[in-house]
Coordinates of C-alpha atoms in Angstrom, one line a residue:
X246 CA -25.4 -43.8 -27.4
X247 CA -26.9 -40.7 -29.3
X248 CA -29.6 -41.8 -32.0
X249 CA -30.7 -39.9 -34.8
X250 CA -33.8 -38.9 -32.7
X251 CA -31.6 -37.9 -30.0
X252 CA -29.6 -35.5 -32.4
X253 CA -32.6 -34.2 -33.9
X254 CA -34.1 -33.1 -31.0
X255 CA -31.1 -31.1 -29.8
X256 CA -32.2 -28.1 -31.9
X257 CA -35.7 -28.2 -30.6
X258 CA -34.5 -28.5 -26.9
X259 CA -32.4 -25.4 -27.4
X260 CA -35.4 -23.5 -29.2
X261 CA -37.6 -24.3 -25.9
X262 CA -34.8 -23.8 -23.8
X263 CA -34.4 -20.3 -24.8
X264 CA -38.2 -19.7 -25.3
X265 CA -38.5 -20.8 -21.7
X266 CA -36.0 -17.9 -20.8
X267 CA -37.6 -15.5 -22.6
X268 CA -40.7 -16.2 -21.2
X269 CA -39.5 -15.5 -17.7
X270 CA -37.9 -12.5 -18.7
X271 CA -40.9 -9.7 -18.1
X272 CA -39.3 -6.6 -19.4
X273 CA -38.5 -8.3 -22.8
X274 CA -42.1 -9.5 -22.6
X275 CA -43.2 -5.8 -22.1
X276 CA -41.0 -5.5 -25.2
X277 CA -42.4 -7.8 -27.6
X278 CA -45.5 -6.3 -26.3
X279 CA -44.9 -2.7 -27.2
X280 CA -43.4 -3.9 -30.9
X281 CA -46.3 -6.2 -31.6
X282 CA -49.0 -3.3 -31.2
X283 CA -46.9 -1.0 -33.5
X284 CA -46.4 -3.3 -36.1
X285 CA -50.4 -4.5 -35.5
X286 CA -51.2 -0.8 -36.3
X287 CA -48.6 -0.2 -39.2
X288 CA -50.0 -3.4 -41.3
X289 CA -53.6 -2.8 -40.4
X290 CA -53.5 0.9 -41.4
X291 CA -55.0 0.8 -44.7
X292 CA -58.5 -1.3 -43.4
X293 CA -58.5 0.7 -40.0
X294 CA -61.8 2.9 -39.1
X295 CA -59.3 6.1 -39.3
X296 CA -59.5 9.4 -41.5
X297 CA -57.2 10.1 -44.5
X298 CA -54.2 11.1 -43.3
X299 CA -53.7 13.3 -45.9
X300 CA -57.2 15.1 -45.9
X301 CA -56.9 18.7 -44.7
X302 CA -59.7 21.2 -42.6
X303 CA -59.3 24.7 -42.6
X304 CA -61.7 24.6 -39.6
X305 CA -59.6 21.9 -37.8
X306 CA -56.3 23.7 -37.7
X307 CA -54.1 22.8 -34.8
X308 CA -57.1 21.5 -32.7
X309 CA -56.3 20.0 -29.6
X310 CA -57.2 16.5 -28.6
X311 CA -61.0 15.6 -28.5
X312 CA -63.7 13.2 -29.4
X313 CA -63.6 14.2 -33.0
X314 CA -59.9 14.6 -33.0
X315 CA -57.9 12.0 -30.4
X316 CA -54.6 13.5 -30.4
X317 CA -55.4 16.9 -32.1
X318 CA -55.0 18.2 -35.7
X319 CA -51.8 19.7 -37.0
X320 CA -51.0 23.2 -38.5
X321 CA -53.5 22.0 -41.9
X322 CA -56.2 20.5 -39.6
X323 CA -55.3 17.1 -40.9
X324 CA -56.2 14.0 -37.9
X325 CA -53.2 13.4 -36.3
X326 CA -54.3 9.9 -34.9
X327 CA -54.7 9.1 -38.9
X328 CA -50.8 10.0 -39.3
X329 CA -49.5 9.0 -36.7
X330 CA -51.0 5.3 -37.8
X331 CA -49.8 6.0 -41.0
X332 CA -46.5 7.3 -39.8
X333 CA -45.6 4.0 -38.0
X334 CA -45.5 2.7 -41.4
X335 CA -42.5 4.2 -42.5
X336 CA -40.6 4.4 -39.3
X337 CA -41.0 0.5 -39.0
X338 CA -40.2 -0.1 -42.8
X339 CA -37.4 2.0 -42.9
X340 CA -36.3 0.7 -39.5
X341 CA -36.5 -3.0 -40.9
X342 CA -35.5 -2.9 -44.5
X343 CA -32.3 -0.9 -43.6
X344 CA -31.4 -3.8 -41.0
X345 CA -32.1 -6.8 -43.3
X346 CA -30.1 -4.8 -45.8
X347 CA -27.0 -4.2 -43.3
X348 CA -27.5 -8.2 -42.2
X349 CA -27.5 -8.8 -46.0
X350 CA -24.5 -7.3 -47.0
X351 CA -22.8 -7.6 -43.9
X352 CA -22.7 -11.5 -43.0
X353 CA -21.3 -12.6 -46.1
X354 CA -18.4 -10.2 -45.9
X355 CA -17.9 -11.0 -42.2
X356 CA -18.0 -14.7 -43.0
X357 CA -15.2 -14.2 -45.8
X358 CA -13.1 -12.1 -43.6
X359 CA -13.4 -14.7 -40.2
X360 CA -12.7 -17.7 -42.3
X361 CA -10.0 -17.1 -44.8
X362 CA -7.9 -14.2 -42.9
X363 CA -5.1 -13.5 -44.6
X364 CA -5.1 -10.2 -47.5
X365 CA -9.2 -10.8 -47.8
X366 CA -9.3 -10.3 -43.6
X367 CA -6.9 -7.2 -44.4
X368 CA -8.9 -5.6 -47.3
X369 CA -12.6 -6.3 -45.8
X370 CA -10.9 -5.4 -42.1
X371 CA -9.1 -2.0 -42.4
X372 CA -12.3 -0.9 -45.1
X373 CA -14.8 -1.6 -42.0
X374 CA -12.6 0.3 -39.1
X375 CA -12.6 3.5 -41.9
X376 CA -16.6 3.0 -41.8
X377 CA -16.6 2.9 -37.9
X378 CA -14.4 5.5 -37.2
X379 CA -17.4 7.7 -38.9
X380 CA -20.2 8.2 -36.4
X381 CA -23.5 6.3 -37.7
X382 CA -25.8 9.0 -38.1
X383 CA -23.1 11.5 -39.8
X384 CA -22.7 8.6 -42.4
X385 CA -26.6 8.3 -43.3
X386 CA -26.7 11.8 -43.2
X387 CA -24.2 12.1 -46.0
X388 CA -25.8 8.7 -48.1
X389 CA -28.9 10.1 -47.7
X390 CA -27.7 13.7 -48.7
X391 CA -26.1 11.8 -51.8
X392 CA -28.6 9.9 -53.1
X393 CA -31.4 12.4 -52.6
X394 CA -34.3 13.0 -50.1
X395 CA -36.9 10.2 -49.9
X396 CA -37.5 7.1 -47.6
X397 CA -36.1 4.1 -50.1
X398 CA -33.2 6.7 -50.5
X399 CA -33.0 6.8 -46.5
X400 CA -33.2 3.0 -46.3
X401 CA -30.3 2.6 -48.2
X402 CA -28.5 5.3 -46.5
X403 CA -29.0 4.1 -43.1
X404 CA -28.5 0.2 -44.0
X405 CA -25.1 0.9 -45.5
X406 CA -24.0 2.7 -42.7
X407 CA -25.0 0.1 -40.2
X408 CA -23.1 -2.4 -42.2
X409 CA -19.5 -2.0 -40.8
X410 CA -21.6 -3.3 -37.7
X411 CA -22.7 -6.4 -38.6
X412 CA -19.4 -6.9 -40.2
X413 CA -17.3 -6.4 -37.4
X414 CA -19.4 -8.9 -35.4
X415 CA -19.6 -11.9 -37.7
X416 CA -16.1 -11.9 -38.1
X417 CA -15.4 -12.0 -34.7
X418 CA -17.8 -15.3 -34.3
X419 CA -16.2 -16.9 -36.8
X420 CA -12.6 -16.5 -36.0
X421 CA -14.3 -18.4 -32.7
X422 CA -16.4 -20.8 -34.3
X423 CA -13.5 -22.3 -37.0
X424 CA -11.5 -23.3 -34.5
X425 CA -13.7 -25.5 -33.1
X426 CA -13.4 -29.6 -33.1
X427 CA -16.7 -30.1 -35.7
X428 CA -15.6 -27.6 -38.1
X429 CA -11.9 -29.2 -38.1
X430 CA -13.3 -32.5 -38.7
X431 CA -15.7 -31.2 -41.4
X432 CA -12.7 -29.9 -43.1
X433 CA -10.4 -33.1 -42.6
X434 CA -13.5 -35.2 -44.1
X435 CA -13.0 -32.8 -47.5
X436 CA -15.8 -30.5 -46.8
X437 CA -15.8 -27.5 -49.3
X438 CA -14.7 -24.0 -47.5
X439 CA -19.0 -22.9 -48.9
X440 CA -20.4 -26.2 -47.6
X441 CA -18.2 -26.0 -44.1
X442 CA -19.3 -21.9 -43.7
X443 CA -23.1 -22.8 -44.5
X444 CA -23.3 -26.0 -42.4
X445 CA -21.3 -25.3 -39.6
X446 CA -20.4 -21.9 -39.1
X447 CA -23.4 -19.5 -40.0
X448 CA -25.7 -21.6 -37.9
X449 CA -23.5 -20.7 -35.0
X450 CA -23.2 -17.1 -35.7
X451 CA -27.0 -16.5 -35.6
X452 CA -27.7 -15.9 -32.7
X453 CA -25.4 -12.8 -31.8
X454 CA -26.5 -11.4 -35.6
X455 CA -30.1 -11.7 -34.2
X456 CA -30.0 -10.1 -31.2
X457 CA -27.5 -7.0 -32.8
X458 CA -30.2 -7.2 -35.9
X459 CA -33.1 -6.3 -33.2
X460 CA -30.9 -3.8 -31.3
X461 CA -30.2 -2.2 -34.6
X462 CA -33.9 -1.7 -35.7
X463 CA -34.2 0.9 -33.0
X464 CA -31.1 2.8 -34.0
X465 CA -32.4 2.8 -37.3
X466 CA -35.7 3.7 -36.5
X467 CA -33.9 6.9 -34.7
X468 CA -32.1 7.4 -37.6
X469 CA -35.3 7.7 -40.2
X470 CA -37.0 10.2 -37.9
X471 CA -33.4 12.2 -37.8
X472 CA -33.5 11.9 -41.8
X473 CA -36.9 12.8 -42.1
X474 CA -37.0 15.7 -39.3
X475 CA -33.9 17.1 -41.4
X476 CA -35.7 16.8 -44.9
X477 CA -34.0 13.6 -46.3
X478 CA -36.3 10.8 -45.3
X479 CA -40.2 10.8 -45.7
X480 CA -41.4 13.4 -48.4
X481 CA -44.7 15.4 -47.6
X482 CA -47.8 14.7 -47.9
X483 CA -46.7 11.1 -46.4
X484 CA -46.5 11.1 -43.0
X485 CA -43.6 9.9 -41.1
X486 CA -43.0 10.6 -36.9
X487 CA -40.0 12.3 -38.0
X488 CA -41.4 15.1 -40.4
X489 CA -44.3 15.7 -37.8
X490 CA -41.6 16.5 -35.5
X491 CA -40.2 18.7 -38.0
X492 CA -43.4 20.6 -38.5
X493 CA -44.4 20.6 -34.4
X494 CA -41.0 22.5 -33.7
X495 CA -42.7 25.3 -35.1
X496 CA -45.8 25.0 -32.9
X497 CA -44.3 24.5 -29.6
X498 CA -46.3 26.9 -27.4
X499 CA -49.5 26.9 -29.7
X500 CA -50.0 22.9 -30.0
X501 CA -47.8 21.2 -28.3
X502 CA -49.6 17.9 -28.4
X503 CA -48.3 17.8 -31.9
X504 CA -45.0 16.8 -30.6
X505 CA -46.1 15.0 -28.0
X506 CA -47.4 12.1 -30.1
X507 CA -44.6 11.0 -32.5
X508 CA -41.9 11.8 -29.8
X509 CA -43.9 9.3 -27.7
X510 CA -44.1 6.8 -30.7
X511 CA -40.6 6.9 -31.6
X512 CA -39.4 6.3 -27.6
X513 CA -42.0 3.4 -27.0
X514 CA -40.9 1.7 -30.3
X515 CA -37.3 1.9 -29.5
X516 CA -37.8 0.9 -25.8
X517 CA -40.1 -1.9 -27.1
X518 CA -37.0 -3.1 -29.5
X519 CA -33.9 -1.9 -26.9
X520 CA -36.1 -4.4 -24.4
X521 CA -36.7 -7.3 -26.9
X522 CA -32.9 -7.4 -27.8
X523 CA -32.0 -7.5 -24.5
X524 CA -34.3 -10.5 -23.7
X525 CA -33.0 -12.1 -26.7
X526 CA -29.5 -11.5 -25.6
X527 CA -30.2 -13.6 -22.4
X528 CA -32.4 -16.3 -23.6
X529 CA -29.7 -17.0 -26.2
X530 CA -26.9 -17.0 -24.3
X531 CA -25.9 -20.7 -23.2
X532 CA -24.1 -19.4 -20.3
X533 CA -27.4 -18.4 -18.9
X534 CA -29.1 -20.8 -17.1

């Protein structure tokens, strides 16, 4: 017979479970490696032993890498270890924010769409597939263009657009979760359509949203350096990986290391996420043993 202990401990036996997996998984470990240190550096920034990264040397102009300047200077002689510090800020910001604001907007409407079908499955349905059928990045591109070049601006721009995403996926959890035995008792027993969706359903439809939330945060992250290399993300003096970029292309053959360092950034930070989600993806899955 199943006690109340016994029921209670179900969630934490499926929390070890899955940290178990994780655990064994190495390259997802490498992962949560590679995004800890960035987000380490991005929150410790301000009390860090680093120069200002918007202080400028006329004498330090596109210096290459030594013991007074790690990684070089850039075209104003200002410390690119200082910016690139500084930079991880805003790419991680930008790439979070946008994502919580996608997951936000985009789970209730999936919920609605999953669980009552019908016109509301119609309207929110054929509104999504006209979102998807616009690549990603065009879509920020335009947002951003709209609303006007700066990195809240870009948040915005790049959450909307990855919306349609988490849309599409909730929905399709729900319209398998609803049919299941507990959620046609719950509704038998006279359980309200909000209480049944919070209770029963959303729980269930965490964990895919989780692991496309983490997956996401690297598209994102891409997609603020793309905003900001173009003009519509990070304004200058603040540094973001994507406006160095934008400022190294001209400097290719005289400093190259001033490309080297944020195009490193942005691929570790992406990997680091691309590696997490994928670890998640497994140590979630209850198909995987």
């Amino acid at each position: 017979m199943l006690t109340g202990t016994d029921d209670g401990d179900l969630p934490a036996r499926g929390s070890s479970r899955a940290w178990k997996k994780l655990k064994r998984n190495r390259s997802a470990l490498f992962g949560f490696v590679l995004v800890a240190f960035f987000v380490a550096i991005a929150v410790l920034a301000p009390i860090l032993p680093i120069a200002d990264p918007a202080a400028t040397s006329w004498s330090a102009i596109r210096k290459p890498p030594s013991e007074l300047y790690w990684l070089g200077s850039d075209e104003i002689g200002r410390d690119l270890l200082s910016r690139m510090i500084w930079g991880a800020r805003a790419s991680l910001l930008a790439g979070v924010v946008s994502v919580l604001l996608a997951v936000a907007v985009g789970v209730p409407f999936g919920l609605l769409s999953g669980y009552f079908g019908g016109w509301t499955d119609q309207i929110i349905s054929r509104i999504t597939d006209a979102l998807l059928a616009t690549p990603f990045l065009i879509l920020a591109i335009a947002l951003a263009a709209f609303l006007g070049p700066s990195l809240t601006n870009a948040m915005i721009a790049i959450g909307l657009s990855a919306t349609p995403i988490f849309i599409r996926l909730t929905r399709g959890q729900v319209l398998s979760v609803k049919t299941e035995d507990y959620v046609e008792g719950a509704r038998a027993i006279g359980l309200s359509d909000i209480a049944i969706m919070w209770r029963y359903i959303l729980p269930n439809v965490f964990a895919p949203v989780l692991v496309q939330a983490t997956l996401t945060v690297a598209t994102a992250i891409i997609a603020e350096a793309s905003l900001s290399f173009l003009g519509l993300g990070q304004q200058p003096p603040d540094p973001s990986w994507g406006s160095m970029l934008n400022v190294a292309k001209n400097f290719m053959t005289q400093a190259p290391w001033m490309a080297w360092w944020p195009g490193a950034a942005i691929f570790l930070v992406v990997l680091g996420f691309n590696l997490l989600g994928d670890g998640l993806r497994d140590a979630l899955d209850p198909r995987e043993s």
